[in-house]
Short mmCIF file of C-alpha atoms in Angstrom, two decimals:
data_model
loop_
_atom_site.label_atom_id
_atom_site.label_comp_id
_atom_site.label_asym_id
_atom_site.label_seq_id
_atom_site.Cartn_x
_atom_site.Cartn_y
_atom_site.Cartn_z
CA MET A 28 36.08 21.22 30.86
CA ILE A 29 34.13 17.80 30.27
CA ASN A 30 30.99 19.12 29.86
CA SER A 31 32.05 22.19 28.16
CA LEU A 32 33.26 19.92 25.34
CA LYS A 33 30.25 18.13 25.58
CA ARG A 34 28.57 21.39 24.93
CA LEU A 35 30.68 22.47 22.20
CA PHE A 36 29.98 19.19 19.80
CA ALA A 37 26.11 19.02 21.15
CA ARG A 38 24.25 18.26 18.01
CA PRO A 39 22.27 21.31 17.49
CA GLN A 40 18.45 21.18 17.89
CA ALA A 41 15.88 21.75 15.52
CA VAL A 42 14.72 25.77 14.96
CA VAL A 43 11.17 25.38 15.58
CA PRO A 44 9.81 27.68 13.59
CA ALA A 45 7.19 30.40 14.88
CA ALA A 46 3.68 30.28 14.92
CA PRO A 47 2.07 32.83 12.87
CA SER A 48 1.00 36.30 14.48
CA GLY A 49 -0.58 38.25 12.09
CA ALA A 50 -3.63 36.75 8.96
CA THR A 51 -3.14 33.73 7.79
CA THR A 52 -3.58 31.00 4.75
CA LEU A 53 -4.54 28.10 4.55
CA TYR A 54 -2.34 26.07 2.21
CA ASN A 55 -2.45 22.30 1.17
CA ILE A 56 0.88 21.90 -0.88
CA TYR A 57 2.13 18.79 -3.01
CA CYS A 58 5.48 18.37 -3.41
CA THR A 59 7.26 15.90 -5.17
CA ARG A 60 10.64 15.59 -4.16
CA HIS A 61 11.47 11.79 -1.70
CA THR A 62 13.52 14.70 0.64
CA ILE A 63 12.28 18.03 1.03
CA ALA A 64 13.42 20.89 4.16
CA GLN A 65 11.56 21.64 7.21
CA PRO A 66 9.59 24.91 5.87
CA ALA A 67 11.69 27.83 8.66
CA PHE A 68 8.93 30.14 7.55
CA ALA A 69 6.06 31.28 10.36
CA HIS A 70 3.34 28.84 9.66
CA THR A 71 0.86 26.24 11.80
CA LEU A 72 1.64 22.48 10.53
CA GLN A 73 -2.24 21.36 10.20
CA GLY A 74 -1.19 18.19 9.12
CA ARG A 75 1.84 16.14 6.80
CA ARG A 76 1.64 12.70 4.94
CA ASP A 77 3.30 10.98 2.86
CA LEU A 78 2.67 7.54 0.42
CA SER A 79 3.32 5.36 3.68
CA ASP A 80 0.03 6.98 4.09
CA SER A 81 -2.33 4.35 1.74
CA GLU A 82 -5.56 7.38 2.05
CA LEU A 83 -2.66 9.49 0.23
CA LEU A 84 -2.77 7.75 -2.98
CA VAL A 85 -7.05 8.00 -2.68
CA HIS A 86 -6.49 11.75 -2.14
CA LEU A 87 -4.64 11.97 -4.75
CA GLN A 88 -6.65 10.71 -7.60
CA GLY A 89 -9.79 12.76 -6.23
CA PHE A 90 -7.94 15.80 -6.41
CA CYS A 91 -6.84 14.89 -9.59
CA GLY A 92 -10.69 14.43 -10.74
CA TYR A 93 -11.51 17.89 -9.37
CA VAL A 94 -8.70 19.98 -11.45
CA PHE A 95 -10.16 17.33 -14.33
CA SER A 96 -13.52 18.90 -14.26
CA ARG A 97 -11.98 23.19 -13.89
CA GLY A 98 -14.31 25.11 -16.98
CA THR A 99 -14.66 22.35 -19.45
CA ASP A 100 -15.18 18.94 -19.46
CA ALA A 101 -12.37 18.57 -21.69
CA MET A 102 -8.83 17.44 -21.27
CA THR A 103 -6.57 20.27 -21.50
CA ARG A 104 -2.74 20.39 -21.72
CA ASP A 105 -2.92 22.19 -18.19
CA LYS A 106 -4.43 20.32 -17.04
CA TYR A 107 -2.90 17.08 -18.49
CA HIS A 108 0.51 18.39 -16.61
CA VAL A 109 -1.07 19.48 -13.25
CA ILE A 110 -2.37 15.87 -13.01
CA LEU A 111 1.10 14.09 -14.25
CA HIS A 112 2.51 16.08 -10.62
CA MET A 113 -0.06 15.45 -8.60
CA GLN A 114 1.14 11.34 -9.57
CA ARG A 115 3.95 12.07 -8.62
CA VAL A 116 3.17 13.76 -4.80
CA GLN A 117 5.52 12.42 -2.81
CA HIS A 118 4.28 14.29 0.34
CA HIS A 119 1.25 16.47 1.29
CA LEU A 120 1.60 19.42 3.59
CA SER A 121 -1.82 21.43 5.28
CA MET A 122 -0.65 24.77 6.83
CA GLU A 123 -1.75 28.32 8.31
CA VAL A 124 0.51 30.16 6.22
CA ALA A 125 1.52 34.37 7.44
CA ASP A 126 0.49 36.49 4.89
CA ASP A 127 3.92 38.20 5.41
CA ALA A 128 5.53 35.43 4.67
CA LEU A 129 4.95 34.46 1.59
CA PRO A 130 8.51 35.11 -0.30
CA GLU A 131 9.32 32.39 2.22
CA LEU A 132 7.25 29.86 1.48
CA HIS A 133 6.68 30.76 -2.69
CA ALA A 134 11.20 29.92 -2.18
CA TRP A 135 10.31 26.76 -0.06
CA ALA A 136 8.17 25.70 -2.80
CA ARG A 137 10.31 25.78 -5.62
CA ASP A 138 12.97 24.31 -3.86
CA ALA A 139 10.71 20.97 -2.63
CA ASN A 140 9.15 21.54 -6.46
CA ALA A 141 5.14 21.81 -5.03
CA LEU A 142 2.32 23.15 -6.10
CA LEU A 143 -0.40 25.04 -4.37
CA PHE A 144 -3.65 24.29 -3.50
CA THR A 145 -5.56 27.95 -1.68
CA PRO A 146 -9.03 28.58 0.06
CA ASP A 147 -10.49 30.45 -3.49
CA GLY A 148 -10.10 26.24 -5.27
CA HIS A 149 -7.34 27.76 -7.48
CA VAL A 150 -3.62 25.10 -8.07
CA ARG A 151 -1.25 27.55 -8.05
CA ASP A 152 2.20 27.28 -9.09
CA PRO A 153 5.43 27.32 -6.29
CA ASP A 154 5.03 31.14 -7.24
CA GLY A 155 1.76 31.92 -7.02
CA HIS A 156 0.54 31.94 -10.50
CA VAL A 157 -2.40 30.33 -11.01
CA LEU A 158 -1.98 27.10 -12.75
CA ILE A 159 -5.75 25.46 -13.19
CA ASN A 160 -8.41 28.47 -12.19
CA VAL A 161 -11.34 26.96 -10.05
CA ALA A 162 -13.37 28.80 -12.32
CA ASP A 163 -12.93 27.86 -16.03
CA GLY A 164 -9.87 25.85 -15.69
CA GLN A 165 -7.30 27.85 -17.26
CA ALA A 166 -3.54 29.06 -16.03
CA ALA A 167 -2.38 32.83 -15.98
CA PRO A 168 0.08 33.49 -18.59
CA ASP A 169 2.96 33.44 -16.60
CA ALA A 170 2.06 29.76 -14.35
CA SER A 171 4.15 27.13 -15.05
CA VAL A 172 3.80 23.57 -13.80
CA PRO A 173 7.62 22.74 -11.70
CA TYR A 174 10.00 20.25 -12.19
CA PRO A 175 14.01 19.16 -10.92
CA ALA A 176 16.50 20.61 -12.66
CA PRO A 177 17.95 17.27 -13.38
CA SER A 178 14.54 16.73 -15.40
CA TRP A 179 15.42 20.15 -17.61
CA THR A 180 18.94 19.48 -18.39
CA ARG A 181 17.82 14.93 -19.24
CA LYS A 182 15.82 16.69 -21.71
CA ALA A 183 18.31 18.92 -23.78
CA ALA A 184 20.39 16.16 -23.85
CA THR A 185 17.98 13.32 -24.96
CA GLU A 186 16.59 16.06 -27.49
CA ALA A 187 20.37 16.73 -29.09
CA MET A 188 21.94 12.75 -29.01
CA LEU A 189 17.94 12.06 -31.34
CA ALA A 190 18.71 15.94 -33.02
CA ALA A 191 22.93 14.16 -33.89
CA ARG A 192 19.58 11.17 -35.86
CA GLY A 193 18.18 13.18 -37.09
CA ILE A 194 14.96 13.04 -34.97
CA ALA A 195 13.54 16.54 -34.34
CA VAL A 196 11.26 16.88 -31.44
CA PRO A 197 9.34 19.14 -30.60
CA ASP A 198 10.30 22.32 -27.48
CA SER A 199 7.24 21.97 -25.83
CA LEU A 200 7.77 18.34 -24.70
CA PRO A 201 7.99 18.29 -21.27
CA PRO A 202 10.30 16.93 -18.89
CA LEU A 203 9.79 13.75 -17.24
CA ALA A 204 10.25 13.13 -13.15
CA CYS A 205 13.20 12.64 -12.45
CA GLU A 206 15.56 10.13 -9.38
CA GLU A 207 14.87 13.33 -7.24
CA GLU A 208 10.85 11.91 -7.12
CA VAL A 209 10.23 8.37 -8.80
CA THR A 210 10.63 5.36 -6.41
CA LEU A 211 11.50 2.12 -8.38
CA ARG A 212 9.80 -1.29 -7.64
CA GLU A 213 11.91 -3.15 -5.68
CA ARG A 214 14.60 -5.40 -7.01
CA ASP A 215 12.60 -8.42 -5.65
CA GLU A 216 9.29 -8.36 -7.60
CA VAL A 217 11.58 -7.01 -10.46
CA VAL A 218 13.07 -9.76 -10.64
CA GLY A 219 9.91 -11.73 -10.57
CA ARG A 220 8.12 -9.73 -13.20
CA ALA A 221 11.50 -10.54 -15.04
CA ARG A 222 10.50 -14.65 -15.10
CA ALA A 223 7.08 -13.97 -16.07
CA LEU A 224 7.58 -12.40 -18.85
CA LEU A 225 9.90 -15.19 -20.33
CA LEU A 226 7.21 -17.58 -18.92
CA VAL A 227 4.65 -16.28 -21.23
CA ALA A 228 7.18 -15.15 -23.86
CA LEU A 229 8.73 -18.34 -24.12
CA ARG A 230 4.95 -20.35 -24.58
CA ALA A 231 3.78 -17.53 -27.46
CA GLU A 232 7.36 -18.05 -29.18
CA SER A 233 6.85 -22.13 -28.81
CA VAL A 234 3.20 -21.22 -29.93
CA ALA A 235 3.98 -19.32 -33.15
CA SER A 236 6.68 -22.25 -33.91
CA GLY A 237 3.84 -24.23 -34.76
CA GLU A 238 5.14 -26.40 -31.95
CA PRO A 239 3.84 -25.63 -28.85
CA MET A 240 5.71 -26.05 -25.65
CA PRO A 241 2.98 -27.64 -22.92
CA VAL A 242 2.07 -23.95 -20.05
CA ALA A 243 2.79 -27.69 -17.69
CA THR A 244 6.13 -27.71 -18.68
CA LEU A 245 7.25 -24.51 -18.24
CA LEU A 246 5.82 -24.25 -14.68
CA ASP A 247 7.81 -26.76 -13.90
CA LYS A 248 10.90 -25.20 -14.75
CA MET A 249 10.10 -22.30 -13.97
CA PRO A 250 8.06 -22.44 -10.34
CA LEU A 251 8.61 -18.93 -9.08
CA ALA A 252 7.25 -17.30 -12.20
CA GLU A 253 3.80 -18.67 -11.68
CA ASP A 254 3.62 -16.00 -8.44
CA SER A 255 4.30 -13.07 -10.53
CA LEU A 256 2.45 -13.62 -13.56
CA SER A 257 -0.55 -10.70 -13.69
CA ALA A 258 -4.05 -11.82 -14.86
CA ALA A 259 -4.26 -11.36 -18.61
CA GLU A 260 -0.55 -13.49 -18.38
CA ARG A 261 -2.58 -15.76 -16.82
CA ALA A 262 -5.38 -15.45 -19.02
CA PHE A 263 -2.71 -16.35 -22.07
CA LEU A 264 -1.89 -19.05 -20.37
CA ALA A 265 -5.28 -20.62 -20.04
CA LEU A 266 -5.69 -20.61 -23.47
CA GLU A 267 -5.57 -23.93 -25.56
CA SER A 268 -4.94 -22.39 -28.66
CA PRO A 269 -3.70 -18.55 -28.36
CA SER A 270 -4.63 -17.22 -31.64
CA GLU A 271 -1.41 -15.76 -33.83
CA GLN A 272 -2.45 -11.79 -32.88
CA GLU A 273 -2.13 -12.81 -28.96
CA CYS A 274 0.68 -14.95 -29.63
CA ALA A 275 2.10 -11.96 -31.34
CA GLN A 276 1.19 -9.69 -28.43
CA PHE A 277 3.04 -12.02 -25.92
CA LEU A 278 6.21 -12.59 -27.67
CA TRP A 279 6.78 -8.84 -28.14
CA ARG A 280 7.17 -9.55 -24.19
CA TYR A 281 11.25 -10.38 -25.30
CA GLU A 282 11.45 -6.68 -25.25
CA SER A 283 10.56 -5.65 -21.60
CA LEU A 284 12.13 -8.48 -20.42
CA TYR A 285 15.57 -7.35 -22.06
CA VAL A 286 14.87 -3.91 -20.41
CA LEU A 287 14.10 -5.35 -16.94
CA GLN A 288 17.74 -7.39 -17.05
CA TRP A 289 19.09 -4.27 -18.55
CA ALA A 290 17.72 -2.18 -15.04
CA LEU A 291 19.14 -5.24 -13.69
CA GLY A 292 22.46 -4.89 -14.26
CA MET A 293 22.31 -8.53 -16.23
CA VAL A 294 23.17 -6.23 -19.77
CA GLY A 295 25.90 -3.85 -19.30
CA GLU A 296 24.46 -0.93 -21.94
CA LEU A 297 21.00 -0.98 -23.56
CA PRO A 298 21.68 -0.01 -26.29
CA TYR A 299 19.57 2.22 -29.41
CA PRO A 300 16.19 0.98 -30.00
CA ASP A 301 16.24 0.71 -34.04
CA ALA A 302 16.73 -3.35 -33.96
CA PRO A 303 15.22 -6.27 -31.36
CA CYS A 304 16.73 -7.57 -29.13
CA ASP A 305 19.11 -11.20 -29.55
CA THR A 306 16.23 -13.20 -27.78
CA SER A 307 18.20 -16.41 -27.53
CA ALA A 308 20.40 -14.03 -25.49
CA ALA A 309 18.32 -13.30 -23.57
CA VAL A 310 16.79 -16.51 -22.57
CA ALA A 311 20.00 -17.85 -21.24
CA ARG A 312 20.68 -14.94 -19.40
CA GLN A 313 17.18 -15.20 -17.64
CA ILE A 314 18.16 -19.23 -16.80
CA GLU A 315 21.67 -18.47 -15.03
CA MET A 316 20.80 -15.32 -13.41
CA ARG A 317 22.35 -14.50 -10.10
CA GLY A 318 21.91 -12.37 -7.18
CA PRO A 319 21.40 -8.98 -9.77
CA GLU A 320 20.85 -5.36 -8.87
CA LEU A 321 19.03 -2.39 -9.71
CA ARG A 322 20.63 -0.08 -11.33
CA ASP A 323 20.87 3.67 -10.15
CA ALA A 324 17.78 5.69 -10.57
CA SER A 325 19.13 8.28 -12.99
CA GLN A 326 19.98 5.67 -15.72
CA ILE A 327 16.85 4.48 -15.93
CA VAL A 328 14.86 7.62 -15.89
CA ASP A 329 17.38 8.67 -18.36
CA ALA A 330 16.35 5.63 -20.78
CA LEU A 331 12.89 6.31 -19.61
CA ASP A 332 13.09 10.28 -21.58
CA GLN A 333 14.10 8.78 -24.61
CA THR A 334 12.16 6.20 -24.81
CA TYR A 335 9.64 8.52 -24.48
CA ARG A 336 10.29 11.10 -26.65
CA LEU A 337 11.60 8.27 -29.60
CA HIS A 338 7.59 7.23 -29.13
CA TRP A 339 6.23 10.67 -29.69
CA ASN A 340 7.84 10.89 -32.96
CA ILE A 341 6.22 7.71 -33.79
CA ARG A 342 3.21 8.05 -32.89
CA GLN A 343 3.21 11.81 -34.64
CA ILE A 344 4.41 10.33 -37.66
CA ARG A 345 1.96 7.73 -37.77
CA LEU A 346 -0.45 10.00 -36.95
CA LYS A 347 -0.01 12.62 -39.47
CA LYS A 348 1.08 9.31 -42.31
CA THR A 349 3.63 10.92 -43.20
CA ASP A 350 6.92 8.82 -45.08
CA ALA A 351 9.17 10.42 -43.10
CA GLN A 352 11.22 7.38 -41.10
CA PHE A 353 10.56 6.49 -37.65
CA GLY A 354 14.31 6.27 -36.52
CA ALA A 355 13.60 3.56 -35.01
CA ASP A 356 11.79 0.09 -34.01
CA PRO A 357 8.38 0.56 -32.79
CA ASP A 358 7.23 -2.18 -31.08
CA VAL A 359 10.61 -1.93 -30.00
CA VAL A 360 10.30 1.08 -27.94
CA MET A 361 6.29 0.32 -27.46
CA GLU A 362 7.72 -2.47 -25.04
CA ARG A 363 10.42 -0.52 -23.58
CA HIS A 364 7.72 2.50 -22.93
CA HIS A 365 5.93 0.17 -20.72
CA ALA A 366 8.45 -1.32 -19.30
CA LEU A 367 10.17 1.43 -18.08
CA ASN A 368 7.10 3.06 -16.78
CA TRP A 369 6.78 0.12 -14.34
CA LEU A 370 10.17 0.38 -13.31
CA ILE A 371 8.63 4.18 -11.87
CA ARG A 372 5.68 3.15 -10.84
CA PHE A 373 3.97 5.42 -14.06
CA GLN A 374 0.02 6.12 -12.31
CA HIS A 375 1.24 3.94 -9.54
CA ALA A 376 -0.33 1.08 -11.49
CA ASP A 377 -0.01 -2.49 -11.84
CA TRP A 378 1.55 -4.01 -15.30
CA ASP A 379 -1.14 -4.45 -17.02
CA PHE A 380 -2.11 -1.07 -16.87
CA VAL A 381 0.29 0.35 -17.40
CA ASP A 382 -0.28 3.53 -19.22
CA CYS A 383 2.36 5.13 -21.52
CA PRO A 384 0.89 8.01 -23.38
CA THR A 385 2.93 10.43 -24.99
#
C-alpha cells in the first residue's frame, strides 16, 4: 500500500527530448527571457550558457559586431534593433534540430523571445524569417524583432498617457525591455550609487553657491560614499576649483538621486518630470535612509518606457528646431533616463558609460 502511494505521488521525471533521426540544422539561439522552457522537440543540445558565464557577454559583443558589419558600414534600423535584442540576451543555446521539427522550434523560440542564427550566416526571427541578411544586412518584409507581450502593453499605455498630455510619439518607436528580461542592479549597489550621487551633488551645489564645502569634510560626513564613486566623480572631486559648467553637470545629479530614492522605495511616487525635484528633501531622505528595498522591476520599466518616449520627443524638437513645447523638463528627463538605464543594466554599462539612445 505504501509503495503504491509513493508511486502515485512521486514527482514526475523530466521528459528527455528524442534525438533527431533525420536531417538536422545547427541553430544558435539567443533568448532574452529569464526563464525559458525545456525544448520538447527532437534535438541534440551542443551547448548552453547564461550570464553567469562571463564569456557570454564577450561572445554577444562580437556577435553585435557581426550584425553591424553586414552590408554597408552604416547603422540601420534593422541592425540596431537586432543589436538591442542581443544586449538583452539571458540564454545562448546551440542545438542540432531535426528539419521536420521546425514548427515546434519556431513556437518554442517565440515563447523564449529568441533570435536564431543559422549556418548560412543569416540572423532570423523566431519564425525563421531573415532579419539580417548575411550579404546585404537587409531584413525580409515579413521579419520582425520579437518583444514579450508586456513590452507591447506598456508601450501602448505610455503612448496613451502622453497623448492625453498632447504629446504625440510615433508608433514606430519600439517597445523596450520588460520585467521578464531585465536584471536590476543589486540593492546594495543602488544604495552605494545614491550615496555617491549625493556626495558629488552637494559638492557641486556648494561650489556653485560660492561657499565651497571641502571634499574632505564631505567624505568625513559620508565615508561610505567614497567606495561607490565612479572615475568621473572622483575626477570632479579632485578639482580644486570646478568650472561653472562642471558644477552644473553634477548639480543635475540630484535628479538621478531622486530616481534611485524612488526605486529604493524612499519616495512614494515618481511624479511626471515637468519640474526639478526638491533637493533639500532629497538630501534629508538620504541622511535618514533606513533599510530600503528595491521596487518591483515592472514599476521601474514603466518609468523607463515613459522617460524614453519623452526623451525622444525632446530630442526631435531640438533637432528640428521647432517652437513646440517639450511637455517636460529636458534636464530632468535626461537624468532620469540615465539613472533608469543604469538600474536595468542597459548595455551592461557602468555609470560613467551609460547611453541613453532614443
